[in-house]
Short mmCIF file of C-alpha atoms in Angstrom, two decimals:
data_model
loop_
_atom_site.label_atom_id
_atom_site.label_comp_id
_atom_site.label_asym_id
_atom_site.label_seq_id
_atom_site.Cartn_x
_atom_site.Cartn_y
_atom_site.Cartn_z
CA UNK B 17 1.25 -9.54 7.89
CA UNK B 18 -0.97 -9.48 10.92
CA UNK B 19 -4.61 -9.68 9.99
CA UNK B 20 -8.16 -10.75 10.67
CA UNK B 21 -9.61 -13.51 8.50
CA UNK B 22 -13.19 -14.45 7.87
CA UNK B 23 -13.09 -17.65 5.91
CA UNK B 24 -16.67 -17.66 4.66
CA UNK B 25 -17.31 -14.99 2.05
CA UNK B 26 -20.92 -15.89 1.31
CA UNK B 27 -23.09 -18.24 3.34
CA UNK B 28 -26.56 -19.31 2.25
CA UNK B 29 -28.87 -21.00 4.75
CA UNK B 30 -32.51 -21.81 5.14
CA UNK B 31 -34.55 -20.42 7.99
CA UNK B 32 -34.15 -22.32 11.29
CA UNK B 33 -30.72 -23.61 10.30
CA UNK B 34 -27.85 -23.14 12.72
CA UNK B 35 -25.14 -20.63 11.91
CA UNK B 36 -21.46 -20.45 12.63
CA UNK B 37 -19.24 -17.81 11.03
CA UNK B 38 -15.52 -18.14 11.50
CA UNK B 39 -13.12 -15.40 12.52
CA UNK B 40 -9.41 -15.83 13.14
CA UNK B 41 -6.80 -13.23 13.91
CA UNK B 42 -3.04 -13.24 14.04
CA UNK B 43 -2.27 -10.74 16.82
CA UNK B 44 -0.59 -11.81 20.03
CA UNK B 45 -1.20 -10.33 23.44
CA UNK B 46 -4.38 -8.78 24.72
CA UNK B 47 -7.05 -8.07 22.13
CA UNK B 48 -10.58 -6.73 22.15
CA UNK B 49 -12.94 -8.53 19.77
CA UNK B 50 -16.13 -7.43 18.05
CA UNK B 51 -18.76 -8.62 15.63
CA UNK B 52 -20.62 -5.97 13.66
CA UNK B 53 -23.59 -6.45 11.35
CA UNK B 54 -24.62 -4.37 8.35
CA UNK B 55 -28.23 -4.93 7.28
CA UNK B 56 -29.08 -3.89 3.71
CA UNK B 57 -29.18 -0.11 3.50
CA UNK B 58 -28.31 0.40 7.15
CA UNK B 59 -25.23 1.43 9.10
CA UNK B 60 -22.91 -0.96 10.92
CA UNK B 61 -24.31 -2.06 14.25
CA UNK B 62 -22.54 -3.81 17.10
CA UNK B 63 -23.71 -7.40 17.62
CA UNK B 64 -21.43 -8.28 20.51
CA UNK B 65 -18.02 -7.67 21.99
CA UNK B 66 -15.39 -9.37 24.09
CA UNK B 67 -13.02 -7.43 26.32
CA UNK B 68 -12.27 -9.87 29.15
CA UNK B 69 -13.88 -12.46 31.43
CA UNK B 70 -16.23 -15.20 30.24
CA UNK B 71 -15.09 -16.22 26.76
CA UNK B 72 -18.65 -16.99 25.71
CA UNK B 73 -20.37 -13.70 25.04
CA UNK B 74 -23.97 -13.12 24.19
CA UNK B 75 -25.13 -10.33 21.94
CA UNK B 76 -28.30 -8.96 20.49
CA UNK B 77 -30.86 -10.91 18.45
CA UNK B 78 -29.81 -14.31 19.82
CA UNK B 79 -26.21 -14.19 18.58
CA UNK B 80 -23.28 -15.40 20.64
CA UNK B 81 -19.56 -15.77 20.10
CA UNK B 82 -16.82 -17.77 21.74
CA UNK B 83 -13.29 -16.49 22.24
CA UNK B 84 -10.77 -19.33 22.06
CA UNK B 85 -7.41 -17.77 22.84
CA UNK B 86 -5.37 -20.85 21.93
CA UNK B 87 -6.92 -20.88 18.47
CA UNK B 88 -6.93 -17.09 17.98
CA UNK B 89 -10.58 -17.41 17.07
CA UNK B 90 -13.83 -15.58 17.80
CA UNK B 91 -16.55 -17.45 15.93
CA UNK B 92 -20.09 -16.13 15.74
CA UNK B 93 -23.01 -18.51 16.29
CA UNK B 94 -26.78 -18.52 16.26
CA UNK B 95 -28.80 -21.70 16.88
CA UNK B 96 -31.68 -20.87 14.54
CA UNK B 97 -31.48 -18.14 11.91
CA UNK B 98 -34.32 -16.03 10.57
CA UNK B 99 -34.85 -14.38 7.19
CA UNK B 100 -34.23 -11.03 8.92
CA UNK B 101 -30.66 -12.12 9.69
CA UNK B 102 -29.77 -11.59 6.03
CA UNK B 103 -26.91 -9.10 6.22
CA UNK B 104 -23.16 -8.72 6.03
CA UNK B 105 -21.22 -9.64 9.14
CA UNK B 106 -17.83 -8.24 10.07
CA UNK B 107 -15.39 -9.49 12.66
CA UNK B 108 -13.08 -6.80 14.09
CA UNK B 109 -10.10 -6.89 16.41
CA UNK B 110 -8.45 -4.12 18.39
CA UNK B 111 -4.90 -5.30 19.12
CA UNK B 112 -3.67 -1.91 20.26
CA UNK B 113 -3.44 -0.79 23.84
CA UNK B 114 -4.12 2.88 24.48
CA UNK B 115 -6.03 3.40 21.26
CA UNK B 116 -9.00 1.81 19.58
CA UNK B 117 -7.88 1.03 16.05
CA UNK B 118 -10.05 -1.73 14.67
CA UNK B 119 -8.79 -4.21 12.12
CA UNK B 120 -11.69 -5.71 10.21
CA UNK B 121 -12.08 -9.01 8.47
CA UNK B 122 -13.25 -9.14 4.88
CA UNK B 123 -16.86 -9.66 5.85
CA UNK B 124 -19.28 -12.55 5.35
CA UNK B 125 -22.45 -12.07 3.38
CA UNK B 126 -25.25 -14.14 4.91
CA UNK B 127 -28.32 -14.93 2.87
CA UNK B 128 -31.24 -16.63 4.59
CA UNK B 129 -33.82 -18.23 2.34
CA UNK B 130 -37.37 -18.33 3.69
CA UNK K 7 -31.00 11.44 19.49
CA UNK K 8 -27.22 11.30 19.59
CA UNK K 9 -25.43 9.93 16.60
CA UNK K 10 -23.10 10.38 13.68
CA UNK K 11 -24.17 12.26 10.58
CA UNK K 12 -22.37 11.78 7.31
CA UNK K 13 -23.10 13.91 4.29
CA UNK K 14 -23.74 13.74 1.48
CA UNK K 15 -25.10 10.22 1.08
CA UNK K 16 -23.95 10.07 -2.55
CA UNK K 17 -21.12 12.07 -4.08
CA UNK K 18 -19.74 12.24 -7.58
CA UNK K 19 -16.26 13.41 -8.42
CA UNK K 20 -14.70 14.39 -11.69
CA UNK K 21 -11.20 13.28 -12.51
CA UNK K 22 -8.61 15.58 -10.93
CA UNK K 23 -11.02 17.07 -8.45
CA UNK K 24 -10.78 17.12 -4.66
CA UNK K 25 -13.94 16.38 -2.70
CA UNK K 26 -14.68 16.63 1.01
CA UNK K 27 -16.89 14.23 2.95
CA UNK K 28 -18.51 15.52 6.10
CA UNK K 29 -18.74 13.69 9.43
CA UNK K 30 -20.37 15.25 12.48
CA UNK K 31 -21.11 13.60 15.84
CA UNK K 32 -23.06 14.82 18.84
CA UNK K 33 -22.06 11.96 21.12
CA UNK K 34 -19.30 13.96 22.81
CA UNK K 35 -16.82 11.33 21.68
CA UNK K 36 -13.12 12.12 21.71
CA UNK K 37 -11.98 9.73 18.99
CA UNK K 38 -13.15 9.71 15.39
CA UNK K 39 -12.27 7.48 12.45
CA UNK K 40 -12.59 7.22 8.68
CA UNK K 41 -12.86 3.83 6.98
CA UNK K 42 -13.13 2.81 3.37
CA UNK K 43 -15.33 -0.18 2.52
CA UNK K 44 -14.78 -2.09 -0.71
CA UNK K 45 -16.59 -5.31 -1.68
CA UNK K 46 -14.75 -8.36 -0.38
CA UNK K 47 -12.19 -6.32 1.55
CA UNK K 48 -14.05 -5.31 4.67
CA UNK K 49 -13.30 -1.93 6.20
CA UNK K 50 -9.85 -0.38 6.05
CA UNK K 51 -8.74 2.49 8.25
CA UNK K 52 -7.83 5.72 6.45
CA UNK K 53 -7.24 8.20 9.28
CA UNK K 54 -8.15 8.53 12.92
CA UNK K 55 -8.09 11.25 15.54
CA UNK K 56 -8.05 10.72 19.29
CA UNK K 57 -8.22 14.39 20.22
CA UNK K 58 -8.87 17.78 18.68
CA UNK K 59 -6.03 19.15 16.52
CA UNK K 60 -4.36 15.75 16.31
CA UNK K 61 -4.80 12.89 13.85
CA UNK K 62 -2.90 9.81 12.71
CA UNK K 63 -2.59 7.93 9.45
CA UNK K 64 -4.28 4.58 9.18
CA UNK K 65 -3.45 1.75 6.81
CA UNK K 66 -4.46 3.46 3.56
CA UNK K 67 -3.93 7.20 4.08
CA UNK K 68 -2.32 7.96 0.72
CA UNK K 69 -4.46 10.32 -1.36
CA UNK K 70 -6.56 11.42 1.61
CA UNK K 71 -6.37 14.27 4.11
CA UNK K 72 -8.28 15.16 7.28
CA UNK K 73 -8.63 17.91 9.85
CA UNK K 74 -9.93 17.95 13.41
CA UNK K 75 -10.53 21.54 14.39
CA UNK K 76 -13.60 20.77 16.48
CA UNK K 77 -14.46 17.79 18.64
CA UNK K 78 -17.70 17.23 16.76
CA UNK K 79 -16.31 17.30 13.24
CA UNK K 80 -13.82 15.17 11.28
CA UNK K 81 -14.01 15.93 7.54
CA UNK K 82 -12.22 13.74 5.02
CA UNK K 83 -10.86 15.14 1.76
CA UNK K 84 -10.34 12.73 -1.11
CA UNK K 85 -7.65 14.34 -3.22
CA UNK K 86 -6.86 13.91 -6.89
CA UNK K 87 -3.87 11.85 -5.79
CA UNK K 88 -6.20 9.01 -4.74
CA UNK K 89 -6.22 6.92 -7.90
CA UNK K 90 -9.12 4.67 -7.04
CA UNK K 91 -11.52 6.72 -4.93
CA UNK K 92 -14.74 4.92 -5.83
CA UNK K 93 -15.86 3.31 -2.56
CA UNK K 94 -18.18 3.52 0.39
CA UNK K 95 -16.76 5.73 3.15
CA UNK K 96 -17.71 5.24 6.79
CA UNK K 97 -17.09 7.53 9.72
CA UNK K 98 -17.05 6.24 13.30
CA UNK K 99 -16.48 7.56 16.78
CA UNK K 100 -15.83 6.31 20.28
CA UNK K 101 -14.75 7.46 23.69
CA UNK K 102 -12.69 6.07 26.55
CA UNK K 103 -14.62 4.84 29.57
CA UNK K 104 -12.50 5.63 32.59
CA UNK K 105 -14.45 3.43 35.01
CA UNK K 106 -14.25 0.39 32.75
CA UNK K 107 -10.71 1.15 31.62
CA UNK K 108 -11.58 0.60 27.97
CA UNK K 109 -12.96 2.27 24.86
CA UNK K 110 -16.63 1.99 23.99
CA UNK K 111 -17.36 0.03 20.82
CA UNK K 112 -17.28 2.34 17.82
CA UNK K 113 -20.48 3.93 16.56
CA UNK K 114 -20.80 4.25 12.79
CA UNK K 115 -22.49 6.73 10.49
CA UNK K 116 -24.63 5.77 7.50
CA UNK K 117 -21.79 6.30 5.04
CA UNK K 118 -21.09 8.25 1.87
CA UNK K 119 -20.85 6.49 -1.47
CA UNK K 120 -18.33 8.21 -3.73
CA UNK K 121 -18.27 7.60 -7.46
CA UNK K 122 -16.10 8.95 -10.25
CA UNK K 123 -17.70 10.51 -13.29
#
């Protein structure tokens, strides 16, 4: 079945460490790609998105992601994490033209130790 | 401020009972969505509506029903046929940007946590 996979379920890092969260999808054709973040007790917020153009996209709070079409991947990165980055991160793909129906990955829980 | 309001924040249901979760948006968005969030499974689409008086089933529509009588409102009813209703329910909305030729990223509400007594 077509899907979105986030391979890391729980990642634990120390402050100032570099972060990379993996996201792979199995849809062909044109896709729109998103990373959302859910801080404890808060609603989902958009971190960044890719629709077209430069495959390296920059988002809020120092996050960036790279779309590699040949690998069907859209990995999220941050060079130096902070304790406040502790949250759950969701990759989402819209593979449908004419409608926005997001397919979400399972989520990655990120814990940053001070 | 524009946004999405979900109510109530917490809801308890007895076995065999239908309950309705409210979702209201004042963003003037055309499309609205209901997702279910379970630990380790991400968000799964229950129903969505792209226009008033029209809605489509998502991936896990069984045991749920919706209506879209007004642009601002998209209530979700969890029926007694839903055998495992305990979950966190999220409502979202978006609109199509004609100039960009694409949908805006979805905005999400704060969610309703439903539990079974």
